[in-house]
Amino acid sequence: MKTILVLIDFSDVTNQVLEQALGMSRSSDGDVVLLHVVPEEALLAVDFAPPPTDSDPEVFNARQRQLVSLGNSLKTHGVRLRTQQVQGELLTTLLAQIQEIQPDIIIMGSHGHGALDNLLVGSVTAIVLKHASQPVLVVPSVRVDDRPPMVEVQEHEPVSSQFQGSMAGLPFPP
């Protein structure tokens, strides 16, 4: 493995994402690219000033300093690394950067939003998984309580020959 692209959004899962990147870099002797995409601000038709966003110059510069600081924390562990912060429409810019960098693997965090959130606002993770030709390691956010997962994987019986016979004529092999 040569290039590990790490997508940084400064969320609660960022530290876990960096831990995965560190481990992967050590085991593969790969170079790490920390990428933060600053989304362009949508024009709002409101009568009051919107809160500061990443595209505000002060916030943009603060995010750049944070990105460099994250990079420096990995460099202390011997990781070969560069940081990159770009601004643009989030998904388009992110996919363009993936194309340009051509990483061997992408590491990103998942925020654990529910299906309703994904339906309403979309999921950056889902878009990257759909469009990236490289493997994507999705690091889940840490559970804050001891509730069991909503879905548990269970062992299943092999598909019966009767069921396989009913699959005849489908466009994929049984």
Short mmCIF file of C-alpha atoms in Angstrom, two decimals, residues 3-8 17 20-21 33 35 98 102-109 128-129 132-139:
data_model
loop_
_atom_site.label_atom_id
_atom_site.label_comp_id
_atom_site.label_asym_id
_atom_site.label_seq_id
_atom_site.Cartn_x
_atom_site.Cartn_y
_atom_site.Cartn_z
CA THR A 3 -1.15 6.18 -0.28
CA ILE A 4 -3.71 6.30 2.50
CA LEU A 5 -6.27 9.09 2.08
CA VAL A 6 -7.84 10.15 5.37
CA LEU A 7 -10.97 12.28 5.14
CA ILE A 8 -11.13 14.73 8.04
CA VAL A 17 -10.12 7.75 12.14
CA GLN A 20 -6.87 3.65 12.08
CA ALA A 21 -4.69 5.70 9.73
CA VAL A 33 -2.81 12.38 3.08
CA LEU A 35 -7.86 15.89 3.43
CA ILE A 98 -10.10 11.31 -4.60
CA GLN A 102 -5.56 8.24 -6.46
CA PRO A 103 -5.14 6.68 -3.01
CA ASP A 104 -4.79 2.97 -2.45
CA ILE A 105 -7.35 3.16 0.36
CA ILE A 106 -9.66 5.79 1.86
CA ILE A 107 -10.34 6.05 5.59
CA MET A 108 -13.31 8.07 6.82
CA GLY A 109 -15.63 8.30 9.78
CA VAL A 128 -17.91 7.87 -1.28
CA LEU A 129 -18.68 4.16 -1.02
CA ALA A 132 -14.81 5.52 -5.13
CA SER A 133 -13.01 2.79 -7.02
CA GLN A 134 -10.67 2.25 -4.06
CA PRO A 135 -11.41 0.32 -0.88
CA VAL A 136 -13.00 2.48 1.82
CA LEU A 137 -12.54 1.85 5.54
CA VAL A 138 -15.47 3.39 7.43
CA VAL A 139 -14.73 4.00 11.10
#
